[in-house]
Structure formats: structure tokens, C-alpha cells
């Protein structure tokens, strides 16, 4: 691993650069997400099922790069479509996730 590629694999956090430890990086990231969800979601939204939101956040990386199916998420989480939509909206407002729309070429 070169010096240039090392920061790319360590989440751009200084202590990760010093440690160079993937396990430590993963542990820190999980702790950060848990704390962020527990504190920010609880304080800034009306969501009471924080465990459900944590599960949703853990499912989202598997959806990356594909069309997001709220129906699949609601079945996996065993909650309503509206609940998943509200959770996704809250996570977007807190800048934890973002969505990109697909761009199609226009016919000339």
C-alpha cells in the first residue's frame, strides 16, 4: 500500500491514518453511526424505533448503485411503506444519506 492509497482506505480520519488498522477503522465507524443515530435521530426527529433505523442504515450499503426499493426495505424491516419513507427522509435531512437520480441521454 502506498502513502497515496492509504488515506483512501481509512475514511480520512487522522487517527485512522496513524493506526493504519482496518479493524479499528470499522469499529470507529460503527460506534460513530450508533452514537449519531441514537443521539441525533432521537433529539431531532419523532422517530421512536431507533433500532429499526439502525437496521435500515445497515441495509442501505447493499442497495448502493442500484434502484432503491422501499417495498423490499419495508419487507425486510417489517414496517410500513410510510415508515421507511419517513426514516429515509429523516436520514436525508440529517445528511447521513443522499440520493442521486439517474440521468438518461435525451434523443436528439
C-alpha positions as a LaTeX table, in Angstrom:
\begin{tabular}{lrrr}
\hline
Residue & $x$ (\AA) & $y$ (\AA) & $z$ (\AA) \\
\hline
Unk1 & 0.00 & 0.00 & 0.00 \\
Unk2 & 1.44 & 3.35 & $-0.98$ \\
Unk3 & 1.18 & 6.54 & 1.01 \\
Unk4 & $-1.32$ & 7.93 & $-1.52$ \\
Unk5 & $-3.70$ & 4.97 & $-1.33$ \\
Unk6 & $-3.53$ & 4.70 & 2.47 \\
Unk7 & $-5.84$ & 7.70 & 3.13 \\
Unk8 & $-8.36$ & 6.37 & 0.61 \\
Unk9 & $-8.83$ & 3.21 & 2.65 \\
Unk10 & $-9.01$ & 4.82 & 6.06 \\
Unk11 & $-12.04$ & 7.13 & 6.00 \\
Unk12 & $-9.94$ & 10.34 & 6.05 \\
Unk13 & $-9.85$ & 10.43 & 9.85 \\
Unk14 & $-6.42$ & 11.31 & 11.31 \\
Unk15 & $-6.32$ & 8.59 & 13.97 \\
Unk16 & $-7.02$ & 6.01 & 11.26 \\
Unk17 & $-4.07$ & 7.31 & 9.28 \\
Unk18 & $-1.82$ & 6.92 & 12.30 \\
Unk19 & $-3.07$ & 3.46 & 13.21 \\
Unk20 & $-3.46$ & 2.10 & 9.68 \\
Unk21 & $-5.77$ & $-0.53$ & 11.17 \\
Unk22 & $-8.86$ & $-1.57$ & 9.20 \\
Unk23 & $-10.44$ & $-3.29$ & 12.21 \\
Unk24 & $-10.06$ & $-0.11$ & 14.27 \\
Unk25 & $-11.49$ & 1.94 & 11.40 \\
Unk26 & $-14.53$ & $-0.34$ & 11.13 \\
Unk27 & $-15.06$ & $-0.29$ & 14.91 \\
Unk28 & $-14.85$ & 3.53 & 14.99 \\
Unk29 & $-17.29$ & 3.83 & 12.09 \\
Unk30 & $-19.81$ & 1.52 & 13.77 \\
Unk31 & $-19.52$ & 3.40 & 17.08 \\
Unk32 & $-19.94$ & 6.71 & 15.24 \\
Unk33 & $-23.08$ & 5.51 & 13.44 \\
Unk34 & $-24.60$ & 4.14 & 16.63 \\
Unk35 & $-23.94$ & 7.34 & 18.57 \\
Unk36 & $-25.13$ & 9.52 & 15.69 \\
Unk37 & $-28.35$ & 7.56 & 15.29 \\
Unk38 & $-29.07$ & 7.30 & 18.99 \\
Unk39 & $-28.42$ & 10.98 & 19.74 \\
Unk40 & $-29.36$ & 12.90 & 16.58 \\
Unk41 & $-32.34$ & 10.85 & 15.46 \\
Unk42 & $-33.76$ & 10.81 & 18.99 \\
Unk43 & $-33.23$ & 14.54 & 19.54 \\
Unk44 & $-34.18$ & 15.92 & 16.12 \\
Unk45 & $-36.99$ & 13.65 & 14.94 \\
Unk46 & $-40.09$ & 11.99 & 16.30 \\
Unk47 & $-38.79$ & 8.51 & 15.46 \\
Unk48 & $-39.10$ & 6.16 & 18.41 \\
Unk49 & $-37.87$ & 2.95 & 16.76 \\
Unk50 & $-34.16$ & 3.75 & 16.73 \\
Unk51 & $-33.30$ & 0.05 & 16.40 \\
Unk52 & $-35.33$ & $-0.07$ & 13.19 \\
Unk53 & $-33.49$ & 2.96 & 11.81 \\
Unk54 & $-30.15$ & 1.35 & 12.70 \\
Unk55 & $-31.20$ & $-1.77$ & 10.82 \\
Unk56 & $-32.24$ & 0.36 & 7.85 \\
Unk57 & $-28.85$ & 2.11 & 7.84 \\
Unk58 & $-27.12$ & $-1.28$ & 7.89 \\
Unk59 & $-29.19$ & $-2.42$ & 4.86 \\
Unk60 & $-28.56$ & 0.67 & 2.72 \\
Unk61 & $-24.95$ & $-0.06$ & 1.66 \\
Unk62 & $-26.20$ & $-3.23$ & $-0.06$ \\
Unk63 & $-28.55$ & $-1.03$ & $-2.13$ \\
Unk64 & $-25.82$ & 1.33 & $-3.31$ \\
Unk65 & $-25.62$ & 1.73 & $-7.05$ \\
Unk66 & $-29.00$ & 0.19 & $-7.70$ \\
Unk67 & $-32.57$ & 1.37 & $-7.69$ \\
Unk68 & $-33.77$ & 1.69 & $-4.11$ \\
Unk69 & $-36.87$ & $-0.40$ & $-3.44$ \\
Unk70 & $-38.80$ & 0.86 & $-0.45$ \\
Unk71 & $-41.06$ & $-2.20$ & $-0.77$ \\
Unk72 & $-38.07$ & $-4.53$ & $-0.28$ \\
Unk73 & $-36.86$ & $-2.47$ & 2.67 \\
Unk74 & $-40.30$ & $-2.46$ & 4.31 \\
Unk75 & $-40.50$ & $-6.24$ & 3.99 \\
Unk76 & $-37.02$ & $-6.69$ & 5.47 \\
Unk77 & $-37.77$ & $-4.28$ & 8.30 \\
Unk78 & $-41.38$ & $-5.42$ & 8.78 \\
Unk79 & $-42.72$ & $-1.86$ & 8.90 \\
Unk80 & $-44.99$ & 0.15 & 6.63 \\
Unk81 & $-44.02$ & 1.88 & 3.40 \\
Unk82 & $-44.71$ & 5.25 & 5.02 \\
Unk83 & $-42.42$ & 4.44 & 7.94 \\
Unk84 & $-39.49$ & 3.55 & 5.67 \\
Unk85 & $-40.12$ & 6.72 & 3.61 \\
Unk86 & $-40.17$ & 8.86 & 6.76 \\
Unk87 & $-36.97$ & 7.26 & 8.05 \\
Unk88 & $-35.21$ & 7.82 & 4.72 \\
Unk89 & $-36.41$ & 11.42 & 4.68 \\
Unk90 & $-35.06$ & 11.98 & 8.21 \\
Unk91 & $-31.71$ & 10.40 & 7.36 \\
Unk92 & $-31.50$ & 12.64 & 4.28 \\
Unk93 & $-32.29$ & 15.78 & 6.29 \\
Unk94 & $-29.55$ & 14.83 & 8.77 \\
Unk95 & $-27.10$ & 14.39 & 5.85 \\
Unk96 & $-26.43$ & 10.76 & 6.74 \\
Unk97 & $-27.60$ & 9.58 & 3.30 \\
Unk98 & $-28.21$ & 11.20 & $-0.07$ \\
Unk99 & $-29.97$ & 10.14 & $-3.24$ \\
Unk100 & $-28.96$ & 10.62 & $-6.84$ \\
Unk101 & $-31.34$ & 10.38 & $-9.75$ \\
Unk102 & $-30.34$ & 8.52 & $-12.86$ \\
Unk103 & $-29.64$ & 10.66 & $-15.86$ \\
Unk104 & $-30.72$ & 9.42 & $-19.27$ \\
Unk105 & $-29.45$ & 10.78 & $-22.54$ \\
Unk106 & $-32.00$ & 12.79 & $-24.45$ \\
Unk107 & $-32.75$ & 11.81 & $-28.02$ \\
Unk108 & $-31.61$ & 14.44 & $-30.50$ \\
\hline
\end{tabular}
